[in-house]
CSV table of C-alpha atoms and ligand atoms in Angstrom, one decimal:
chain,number,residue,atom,x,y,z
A,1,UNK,CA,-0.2,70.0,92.6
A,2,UNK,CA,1.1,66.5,91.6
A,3,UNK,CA,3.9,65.4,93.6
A,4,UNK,CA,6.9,65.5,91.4
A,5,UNK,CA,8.4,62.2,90.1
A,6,UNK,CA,12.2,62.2,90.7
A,7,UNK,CA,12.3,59.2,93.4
A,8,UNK,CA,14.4,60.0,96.4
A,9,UNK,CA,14.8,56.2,96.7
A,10,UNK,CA,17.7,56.1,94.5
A,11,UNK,CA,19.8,58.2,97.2
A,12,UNK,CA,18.0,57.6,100.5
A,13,UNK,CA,20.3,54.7,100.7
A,14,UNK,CA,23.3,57.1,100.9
A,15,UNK,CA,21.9,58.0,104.0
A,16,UNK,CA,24.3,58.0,107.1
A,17,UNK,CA,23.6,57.3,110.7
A,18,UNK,CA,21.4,60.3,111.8
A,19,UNK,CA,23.3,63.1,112.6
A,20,UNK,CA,23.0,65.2,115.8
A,21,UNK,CA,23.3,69.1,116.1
A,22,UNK,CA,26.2,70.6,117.2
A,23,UNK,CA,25.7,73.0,120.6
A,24,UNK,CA,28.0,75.0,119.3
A,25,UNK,CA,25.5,76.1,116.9
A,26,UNK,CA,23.9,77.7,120.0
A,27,UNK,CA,26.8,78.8,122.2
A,28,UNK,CA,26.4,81.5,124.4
A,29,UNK,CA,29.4,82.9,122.3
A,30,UNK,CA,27.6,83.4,118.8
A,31,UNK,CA,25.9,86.6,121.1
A,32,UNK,CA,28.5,87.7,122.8
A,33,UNK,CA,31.4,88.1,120.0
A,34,UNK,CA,28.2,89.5,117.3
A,35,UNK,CA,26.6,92.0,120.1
A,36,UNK,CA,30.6,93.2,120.7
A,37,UNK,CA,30.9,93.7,117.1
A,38,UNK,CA,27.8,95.4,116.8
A,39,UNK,CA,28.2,97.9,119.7
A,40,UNK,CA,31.8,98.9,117.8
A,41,UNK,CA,29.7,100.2,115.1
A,42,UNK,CA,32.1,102.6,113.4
A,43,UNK,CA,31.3,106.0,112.1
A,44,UNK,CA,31.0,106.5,108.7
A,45,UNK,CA,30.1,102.6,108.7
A,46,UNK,CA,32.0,100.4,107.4
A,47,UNK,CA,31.2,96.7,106.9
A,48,UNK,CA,32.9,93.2,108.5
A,49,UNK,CA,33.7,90.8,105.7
A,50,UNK,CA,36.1,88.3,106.4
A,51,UNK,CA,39.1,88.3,108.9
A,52,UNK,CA,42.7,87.7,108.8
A,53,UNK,CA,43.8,84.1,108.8
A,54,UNK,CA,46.0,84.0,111.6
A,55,UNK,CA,44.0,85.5,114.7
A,56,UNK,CA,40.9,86.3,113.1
A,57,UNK,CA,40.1,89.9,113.2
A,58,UNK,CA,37.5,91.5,111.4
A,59,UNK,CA,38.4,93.3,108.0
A,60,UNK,CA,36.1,96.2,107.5
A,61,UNK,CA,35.1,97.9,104.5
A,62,UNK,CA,33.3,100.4,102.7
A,63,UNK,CA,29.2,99.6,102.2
A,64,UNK,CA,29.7,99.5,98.4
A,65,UNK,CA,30.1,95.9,98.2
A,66,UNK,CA,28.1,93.1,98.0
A,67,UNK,CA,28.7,91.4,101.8
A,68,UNK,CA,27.6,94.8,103.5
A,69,UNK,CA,23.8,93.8,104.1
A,70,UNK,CA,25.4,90.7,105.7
A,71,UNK,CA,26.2,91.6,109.1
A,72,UNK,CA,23.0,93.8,110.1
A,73,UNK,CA,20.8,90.7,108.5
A,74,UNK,CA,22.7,88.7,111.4
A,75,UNK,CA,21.6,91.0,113.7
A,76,UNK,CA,18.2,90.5,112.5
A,77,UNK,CA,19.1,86.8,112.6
A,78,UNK,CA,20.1,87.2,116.5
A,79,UNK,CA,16.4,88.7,116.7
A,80,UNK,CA,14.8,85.5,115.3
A,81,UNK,CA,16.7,83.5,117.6
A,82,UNK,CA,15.7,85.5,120.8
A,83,UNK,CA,12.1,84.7,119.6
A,84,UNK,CA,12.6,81.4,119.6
A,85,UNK,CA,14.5,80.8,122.7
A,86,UNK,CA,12.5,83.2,124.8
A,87,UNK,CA,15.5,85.1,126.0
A,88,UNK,CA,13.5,88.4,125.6
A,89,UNK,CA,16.6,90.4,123.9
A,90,UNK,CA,14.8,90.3,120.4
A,91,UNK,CA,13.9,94.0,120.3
A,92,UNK,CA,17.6,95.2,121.2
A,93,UNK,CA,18.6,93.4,118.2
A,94,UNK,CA,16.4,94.5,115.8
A,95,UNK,CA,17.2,97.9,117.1
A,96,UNK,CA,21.5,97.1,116.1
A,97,UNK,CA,19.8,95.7,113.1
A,98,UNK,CA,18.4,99.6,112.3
A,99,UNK,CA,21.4,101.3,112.9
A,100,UNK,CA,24.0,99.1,111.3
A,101,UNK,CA,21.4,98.7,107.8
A,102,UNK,CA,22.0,102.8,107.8
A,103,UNK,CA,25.3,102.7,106.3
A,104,UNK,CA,23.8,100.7,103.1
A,105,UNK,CA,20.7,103.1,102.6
A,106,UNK,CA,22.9,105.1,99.9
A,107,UNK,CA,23.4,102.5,98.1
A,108,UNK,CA,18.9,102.8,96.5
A,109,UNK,CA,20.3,105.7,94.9
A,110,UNK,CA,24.3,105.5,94.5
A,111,UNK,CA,24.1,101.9,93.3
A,112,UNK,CA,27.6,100.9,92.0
A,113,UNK,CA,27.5,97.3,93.3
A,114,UNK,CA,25.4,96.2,90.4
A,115,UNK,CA,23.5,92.9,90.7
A,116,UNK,CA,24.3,92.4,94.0
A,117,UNK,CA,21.2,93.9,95.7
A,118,UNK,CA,19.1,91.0,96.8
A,119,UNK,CA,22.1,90.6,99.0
A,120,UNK,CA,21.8,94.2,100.0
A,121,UNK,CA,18.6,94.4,100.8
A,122,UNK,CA,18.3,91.5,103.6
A,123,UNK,CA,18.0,93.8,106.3
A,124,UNK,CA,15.2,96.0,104.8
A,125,UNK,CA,13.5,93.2,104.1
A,126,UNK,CA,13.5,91.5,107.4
A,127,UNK,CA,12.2,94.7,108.7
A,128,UNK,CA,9.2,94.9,106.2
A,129,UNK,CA,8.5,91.4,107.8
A,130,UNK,CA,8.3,93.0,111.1
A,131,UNK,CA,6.6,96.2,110.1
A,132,UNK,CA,5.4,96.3,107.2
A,133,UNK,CA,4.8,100.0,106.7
A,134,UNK,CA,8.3,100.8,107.8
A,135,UNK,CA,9.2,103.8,105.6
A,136,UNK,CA,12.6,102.9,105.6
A,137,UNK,CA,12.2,99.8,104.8
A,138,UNK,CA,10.1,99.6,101.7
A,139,UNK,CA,12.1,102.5,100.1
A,140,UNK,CA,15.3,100.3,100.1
A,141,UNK,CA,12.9,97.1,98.9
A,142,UNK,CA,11.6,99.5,96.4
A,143,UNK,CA,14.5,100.6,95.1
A,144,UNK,CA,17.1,97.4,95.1
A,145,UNK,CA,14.4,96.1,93.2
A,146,UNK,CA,13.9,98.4,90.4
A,147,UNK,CA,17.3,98.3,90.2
A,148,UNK,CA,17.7,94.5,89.7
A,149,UNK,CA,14.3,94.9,87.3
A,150,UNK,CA,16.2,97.4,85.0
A,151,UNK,CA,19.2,94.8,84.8
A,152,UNK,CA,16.6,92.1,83.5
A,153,UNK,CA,17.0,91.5,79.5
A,154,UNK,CA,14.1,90.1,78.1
A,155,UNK,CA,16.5,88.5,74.9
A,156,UNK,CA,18.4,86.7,77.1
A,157,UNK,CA,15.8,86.0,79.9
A,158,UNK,CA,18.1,86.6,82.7
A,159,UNK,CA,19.2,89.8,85.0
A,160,UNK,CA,22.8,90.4,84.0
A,161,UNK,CA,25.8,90.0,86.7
A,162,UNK,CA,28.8,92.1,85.8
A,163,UNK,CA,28.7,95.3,83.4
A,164,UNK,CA,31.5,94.2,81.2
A,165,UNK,CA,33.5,96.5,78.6
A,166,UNK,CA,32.1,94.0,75.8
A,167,UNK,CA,27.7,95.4,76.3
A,168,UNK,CA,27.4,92.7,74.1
A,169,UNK,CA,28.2,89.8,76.3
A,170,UNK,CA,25.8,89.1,79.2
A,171,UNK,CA,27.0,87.2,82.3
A,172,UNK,CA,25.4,85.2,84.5
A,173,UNK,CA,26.4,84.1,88.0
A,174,UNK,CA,24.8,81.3,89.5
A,175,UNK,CA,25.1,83.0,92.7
A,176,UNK,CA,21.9,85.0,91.0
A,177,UNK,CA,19.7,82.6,91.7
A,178,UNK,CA,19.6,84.1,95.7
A,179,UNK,CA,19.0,87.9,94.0
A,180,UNK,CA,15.3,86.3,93.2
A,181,UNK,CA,13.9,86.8,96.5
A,182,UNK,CA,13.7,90.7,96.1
A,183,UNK,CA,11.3,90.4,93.2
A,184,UNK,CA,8.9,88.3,94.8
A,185,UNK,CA,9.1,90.4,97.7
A,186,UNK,CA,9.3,93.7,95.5
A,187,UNK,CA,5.8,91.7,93.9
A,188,UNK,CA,4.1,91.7,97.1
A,189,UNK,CA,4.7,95.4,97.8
A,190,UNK,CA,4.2,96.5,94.8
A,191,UNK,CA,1.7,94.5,92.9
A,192,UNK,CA,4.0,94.4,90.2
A,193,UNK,CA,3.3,91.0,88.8
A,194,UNK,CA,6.3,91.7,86.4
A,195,UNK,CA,9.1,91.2,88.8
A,196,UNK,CA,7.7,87.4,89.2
A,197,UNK,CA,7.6,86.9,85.6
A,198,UNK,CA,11.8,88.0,85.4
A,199,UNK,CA,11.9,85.7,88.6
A,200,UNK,CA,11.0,82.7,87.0
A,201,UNK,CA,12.6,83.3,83.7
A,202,UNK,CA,15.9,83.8,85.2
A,203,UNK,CA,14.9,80.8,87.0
A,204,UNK,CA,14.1,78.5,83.9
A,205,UNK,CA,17.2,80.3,82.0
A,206,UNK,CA,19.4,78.9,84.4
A,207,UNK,CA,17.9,75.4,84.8
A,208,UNK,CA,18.3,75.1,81.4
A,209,UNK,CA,22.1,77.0,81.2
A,210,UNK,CA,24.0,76.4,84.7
A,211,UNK,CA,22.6,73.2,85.6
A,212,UNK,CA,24.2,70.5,83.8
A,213,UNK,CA,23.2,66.8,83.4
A,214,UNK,CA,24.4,65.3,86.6
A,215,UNK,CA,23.5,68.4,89.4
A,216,UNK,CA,26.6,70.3,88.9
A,217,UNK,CA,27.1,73.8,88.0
A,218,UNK,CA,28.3,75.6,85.9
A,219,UNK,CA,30.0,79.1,87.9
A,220,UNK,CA,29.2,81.6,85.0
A,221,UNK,CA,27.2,81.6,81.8
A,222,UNK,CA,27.9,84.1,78.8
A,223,UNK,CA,24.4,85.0,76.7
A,224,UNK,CA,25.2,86.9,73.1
A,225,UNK,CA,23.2,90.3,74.2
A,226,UNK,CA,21.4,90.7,71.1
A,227,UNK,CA,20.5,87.4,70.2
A,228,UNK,CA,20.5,85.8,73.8
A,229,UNK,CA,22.4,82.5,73.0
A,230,UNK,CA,24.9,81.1,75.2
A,231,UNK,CA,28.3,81.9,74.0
A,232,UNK,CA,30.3,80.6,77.0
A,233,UNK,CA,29.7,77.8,80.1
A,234,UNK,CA,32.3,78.2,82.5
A,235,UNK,CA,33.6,79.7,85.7
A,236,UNK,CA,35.3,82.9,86.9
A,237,UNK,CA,35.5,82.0,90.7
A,238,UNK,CA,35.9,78.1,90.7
A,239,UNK,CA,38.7,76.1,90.0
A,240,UNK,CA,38.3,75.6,86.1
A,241,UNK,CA,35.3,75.8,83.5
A,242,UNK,CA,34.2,72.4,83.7
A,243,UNK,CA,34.5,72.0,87.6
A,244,UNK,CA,32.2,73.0,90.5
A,245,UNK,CA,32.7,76.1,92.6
A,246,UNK,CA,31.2,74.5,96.2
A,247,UNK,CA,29.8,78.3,97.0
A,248,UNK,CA,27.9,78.5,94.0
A,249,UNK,CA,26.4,75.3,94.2
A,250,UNK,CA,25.0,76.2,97.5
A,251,UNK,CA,23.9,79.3,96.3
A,252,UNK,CA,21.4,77.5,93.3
A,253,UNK,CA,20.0,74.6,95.6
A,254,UNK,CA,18.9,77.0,98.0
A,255,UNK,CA,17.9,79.9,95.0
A,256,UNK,CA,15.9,77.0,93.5
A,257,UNK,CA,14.7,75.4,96.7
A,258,UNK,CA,13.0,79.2,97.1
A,259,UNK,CA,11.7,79.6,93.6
A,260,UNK,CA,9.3,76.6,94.5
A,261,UNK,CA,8.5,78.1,97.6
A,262,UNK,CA,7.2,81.0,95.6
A,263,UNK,CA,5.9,79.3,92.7
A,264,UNK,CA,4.6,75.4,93.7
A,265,UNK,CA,6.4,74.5,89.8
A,266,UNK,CA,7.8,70.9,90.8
A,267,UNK,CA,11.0,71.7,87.8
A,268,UNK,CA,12.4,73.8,90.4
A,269,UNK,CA,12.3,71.1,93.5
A,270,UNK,CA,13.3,68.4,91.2
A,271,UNK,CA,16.0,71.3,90.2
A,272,UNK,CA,17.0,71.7,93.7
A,273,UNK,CA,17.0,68.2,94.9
A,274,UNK,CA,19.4,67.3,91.6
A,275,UNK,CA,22.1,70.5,92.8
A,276,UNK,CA,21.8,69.5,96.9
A,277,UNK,CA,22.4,65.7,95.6
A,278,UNK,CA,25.3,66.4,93.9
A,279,UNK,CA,26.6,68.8,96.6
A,280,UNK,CA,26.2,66.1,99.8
A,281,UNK,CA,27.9,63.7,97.6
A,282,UNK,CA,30.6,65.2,97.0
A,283,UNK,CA,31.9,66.5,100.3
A,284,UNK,CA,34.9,64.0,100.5
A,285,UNK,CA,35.0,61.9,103.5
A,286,UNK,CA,35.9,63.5,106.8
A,287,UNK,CA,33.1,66.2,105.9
A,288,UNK,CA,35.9,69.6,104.7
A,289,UNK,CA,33.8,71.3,102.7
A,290,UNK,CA,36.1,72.1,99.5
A,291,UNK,CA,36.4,75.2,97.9
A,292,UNK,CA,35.7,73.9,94.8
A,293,UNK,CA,34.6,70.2,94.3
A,294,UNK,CA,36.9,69.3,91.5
A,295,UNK,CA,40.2,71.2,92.6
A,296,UNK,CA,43.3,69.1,93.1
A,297,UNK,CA,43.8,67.7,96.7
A,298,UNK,CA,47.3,69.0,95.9
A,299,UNK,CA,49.0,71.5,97.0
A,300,UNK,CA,46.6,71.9,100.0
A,301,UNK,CA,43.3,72.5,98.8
A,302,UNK,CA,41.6,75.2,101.1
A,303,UNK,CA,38.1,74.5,102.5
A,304,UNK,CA,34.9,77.2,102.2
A,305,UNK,CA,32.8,76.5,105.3
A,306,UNK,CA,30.7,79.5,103.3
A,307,UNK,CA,29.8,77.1,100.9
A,308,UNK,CA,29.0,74.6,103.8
A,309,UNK,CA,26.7,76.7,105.9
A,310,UNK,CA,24.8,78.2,102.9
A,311,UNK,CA,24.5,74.8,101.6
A,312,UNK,CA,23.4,73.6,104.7
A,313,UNK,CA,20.7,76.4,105.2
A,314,UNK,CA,19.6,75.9,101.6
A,315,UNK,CA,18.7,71.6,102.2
A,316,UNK,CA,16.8,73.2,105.5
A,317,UNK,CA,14.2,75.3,103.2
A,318,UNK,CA,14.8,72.1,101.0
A,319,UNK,CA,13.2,69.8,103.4
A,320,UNK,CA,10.8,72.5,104.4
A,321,UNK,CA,9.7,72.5,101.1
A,322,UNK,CA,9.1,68.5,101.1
A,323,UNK,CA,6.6,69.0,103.6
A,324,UNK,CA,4.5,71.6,101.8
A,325,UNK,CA,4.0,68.7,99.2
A,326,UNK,CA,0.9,67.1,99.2
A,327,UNK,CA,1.3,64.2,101.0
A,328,UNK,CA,4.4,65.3,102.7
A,329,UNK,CA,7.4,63.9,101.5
A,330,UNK,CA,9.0,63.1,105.3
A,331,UNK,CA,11.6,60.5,104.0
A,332,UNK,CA,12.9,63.8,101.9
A,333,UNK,CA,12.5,66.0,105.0
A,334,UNK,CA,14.4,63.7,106.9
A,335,UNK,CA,17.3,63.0,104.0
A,336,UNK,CA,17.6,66.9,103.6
A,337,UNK,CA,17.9,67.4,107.1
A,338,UNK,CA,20.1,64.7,108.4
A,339,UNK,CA,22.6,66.0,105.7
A,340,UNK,CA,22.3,69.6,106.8
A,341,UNK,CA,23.1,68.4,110.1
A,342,UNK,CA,25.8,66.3,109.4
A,343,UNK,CA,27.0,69.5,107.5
A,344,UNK,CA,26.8,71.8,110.3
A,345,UNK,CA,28.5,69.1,112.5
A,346,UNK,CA,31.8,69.2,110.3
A,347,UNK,CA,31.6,72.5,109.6
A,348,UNK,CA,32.0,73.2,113.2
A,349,UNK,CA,34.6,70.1,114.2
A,350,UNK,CA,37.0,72.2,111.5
A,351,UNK,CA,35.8,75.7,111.7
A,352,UNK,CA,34.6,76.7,114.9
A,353,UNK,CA,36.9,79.0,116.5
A,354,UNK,CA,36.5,80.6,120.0
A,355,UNK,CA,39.6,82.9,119.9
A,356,UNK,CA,38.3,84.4,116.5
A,357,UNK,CA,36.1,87.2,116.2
A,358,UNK,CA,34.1,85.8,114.0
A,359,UNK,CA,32.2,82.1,114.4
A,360,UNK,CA,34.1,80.0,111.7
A,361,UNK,CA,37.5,79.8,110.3
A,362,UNK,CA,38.7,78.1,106.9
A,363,UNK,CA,36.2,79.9,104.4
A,364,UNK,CA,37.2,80.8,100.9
A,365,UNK,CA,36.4,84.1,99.6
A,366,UNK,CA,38.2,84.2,96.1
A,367,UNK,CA,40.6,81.3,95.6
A,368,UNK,CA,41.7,83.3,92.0
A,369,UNK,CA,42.3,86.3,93.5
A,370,UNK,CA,46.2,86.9,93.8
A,371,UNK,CA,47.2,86.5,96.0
A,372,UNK,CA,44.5,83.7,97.0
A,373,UNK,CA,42.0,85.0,99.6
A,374,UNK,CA,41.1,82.0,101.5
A,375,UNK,CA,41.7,80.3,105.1
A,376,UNK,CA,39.2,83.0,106.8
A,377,UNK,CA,36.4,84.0,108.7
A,378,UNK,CA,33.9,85.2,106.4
A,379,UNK,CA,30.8,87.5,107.3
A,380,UNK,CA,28.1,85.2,105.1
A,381,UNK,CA,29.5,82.2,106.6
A,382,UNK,CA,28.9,83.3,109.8
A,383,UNK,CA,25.8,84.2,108.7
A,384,UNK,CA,24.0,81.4,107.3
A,385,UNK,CA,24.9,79.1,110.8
A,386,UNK,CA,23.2,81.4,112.5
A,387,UNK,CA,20.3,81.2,110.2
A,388,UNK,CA,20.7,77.0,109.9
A,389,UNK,CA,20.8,77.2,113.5
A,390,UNK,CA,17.3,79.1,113.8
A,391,UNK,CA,16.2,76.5,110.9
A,392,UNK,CA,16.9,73.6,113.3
A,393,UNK,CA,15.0,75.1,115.7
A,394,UNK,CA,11.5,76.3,113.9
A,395,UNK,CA,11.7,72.4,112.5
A,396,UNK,CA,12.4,70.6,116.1
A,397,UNK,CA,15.5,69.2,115.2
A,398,UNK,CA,17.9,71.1,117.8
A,399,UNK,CA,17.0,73.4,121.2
A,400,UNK,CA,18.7,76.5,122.3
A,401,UNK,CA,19.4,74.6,126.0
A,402,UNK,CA,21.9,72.6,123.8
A,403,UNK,CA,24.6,75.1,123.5
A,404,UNK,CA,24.8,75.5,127.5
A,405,UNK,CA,25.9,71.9,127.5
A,406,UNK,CA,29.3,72.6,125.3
B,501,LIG,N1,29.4,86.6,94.4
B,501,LIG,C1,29.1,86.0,95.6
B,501,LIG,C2,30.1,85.0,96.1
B,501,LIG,O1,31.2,85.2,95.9
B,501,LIG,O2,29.7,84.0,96.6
């Protein structure tokens, strides 16, 4: 493959001092506060997704919602992390991993959270990477992804998001972008070479749709249905059609940093390194991840250290995937992952909180909602540090000794 030509040159000399990984990121107290969650399991399950705003506490909720897969993924997470620090717990985790994915099971065959199952099926799919003829497991891969296949349109070139009244508008979230995963993994189980195909043109459709000139996004993207032209660029969660919703900019760096995992095509890492670009360089000084890039500074604009630890996780595959180039690309390695660091480093100066149950404070789950639902612990905020903090780790940039020092 030749190496794509975007020069990193142009941006290299943004680079700050190098940035060093916070222990926190490995503190004793990411296990302790997860495993006593965990062993609360409630019965019927119901699912962690953010807290309260004041002390923290973990708002639980049916599995019928998109954040559900979330917290037994961590677990999973929690299992990765035992491998890698050697502390020989990995196989009690995977084990609360089981029992907490059981409440989403219903879901392959009651599935009323629409587009929303690569999310979903996290769990089932880290399992299939453990064993891959866990019954259990490939069902729910099986299923989540005919049912993201039967919501691709082959008009528009894109899965659909929401189910609107109006069948003849097609929305598309950028947030999509992470839903690809499940066909490639759906692919490999399969042998359904189909589900790659609808990958990569949902990929390319978006490129082309959500992307605009500079690396920004657009939130969501109305396709006429029967035509499959765009009839609307715009946002439903961020701040206003022509700004940039910080969460959903993290989602389509990382979604496109992982279609050219899967497919070596250098339009999706030139794609990825244009949306992670625009992302670090708009995180204002003092490193608060905004909930939106372009919302005012007043009144009080909240943070979303979501959109900071997904972002962060997504430059880690990033740089991952400039060393799979051919020669490796280490001055990209080492741009991607001094950023994600410096990231992870903020995040945690302004988020970290010891009293809450969950890791981080000051995420944004819907700024629009009314009233606004932000200032929180959030369950895929949570998430994503622990999985940047693995990251760190499997590349040699952090050790799991460092959160004993804090
Ligand atoms: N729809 C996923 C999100 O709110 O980020």
């Amino acid at each position: 493959m030749s190496r794509p030509t975007l020069l990193l040159s142009s941006f290299i000399a943004l680079v700050i001092a190098t940035a060093t990984p916070p222990p926190e990121l490995y503190s004793p107290l990411i296990t302790s506060k997860i495993r006593t969650v965990a062993q609360g399991e409630s019965n019927p399950a119901t699912y962690p997704q953010y807290t309260d705003s004041t002390v923290g506490k973990w708002q639980y909720f049916q599995p019928d919602i998109w954040t559900s897969s979330f917290f037994p993924a961590m677990l999973y997470a929690l299992n990765t992390r035992a491998k890698l620090c050697g502390t020989g717990d990995g196989d009690t985790w995977v084990e609360l991993g089981r029992q907490w994915s059981t409440g989403v099971i219903p879901l392959e065959t009651k599935n009323d959270v629409g587009h929303d199952v690569g999310f979903l099926s996290m769990p089932f799919v880290e399992e299939y990477y453990l064993n891959p003829t866990n019954q259990t497991a490939t069902t729910a891969i099986q299923a989540f992804v005919a049912d993201l296949d039967a919501r691709f349109s082959p008009v528009v070139g894109c899965t659909r998001s929401w189910d609107t009244s109006d069948s003849d508008n097609f929305e598309v979230i950028i947030d999509n972008m992470m839903n690809l995963e499940l066909f490639f993994v759906g692919e490999t189980l399969t042998g359904n070479h189909a589900y790659r195909q609808h990958a990569i043109s949902h990929a390319d459709k978006t490129m082309q749709n959500h992307v605009r000139a500079d690396g920004s996004s657009f939130h969501l993207v109305t396709y006429n249905a029967t035509n499959g032209n765009v009839i609307f660029q715009g946002t439903a969660e961020g701040y206003a059609d022509n700004s940039t919703w910080s969460r959903g900019q993290a989602w389509g760096l990382y979604g496109f940093a992982n279609m050219f995992l899967h497919t070596h095509d250098p339009n999706y890492l030139m794609t990825a390194r244009r949306m992670a670009n625009y992302f670090i360089q708009n995180i204002p000084s003092g490193g608060v991840m905004p909930w939106d890039f372009n919302a005012p500074l007043e009144p009080a604009r909240p943070a979303d250290s979501s959109a900071a630890t997904i972002g962060a996780t997504g430059l880690l595959l990033l740089a991952e995937m400039e060393m799979s180039l051919s020669p490796a690309n280490t001055s990209g390695r080492d741009f991607w992952t001094n950023a994600a660091v410096q990231i992870l480093a903020d995040t945690t100066s302004f988020a970290w909180r010891p009293e809450f149950q969950s890791l981080l404070s000051n995420g944004t789950v819907n700024n629009r909602a009314s009233p606004p639902n932000n200032s929180t612990g959030i369950i895929y905020g949570d998430y994503y540090y622990v999985r940047a903090g693995n990251e760190l780790i499997g590349l040699e940039l952090a050790n799991c000794s460092l959160g004993l020092t804090q």
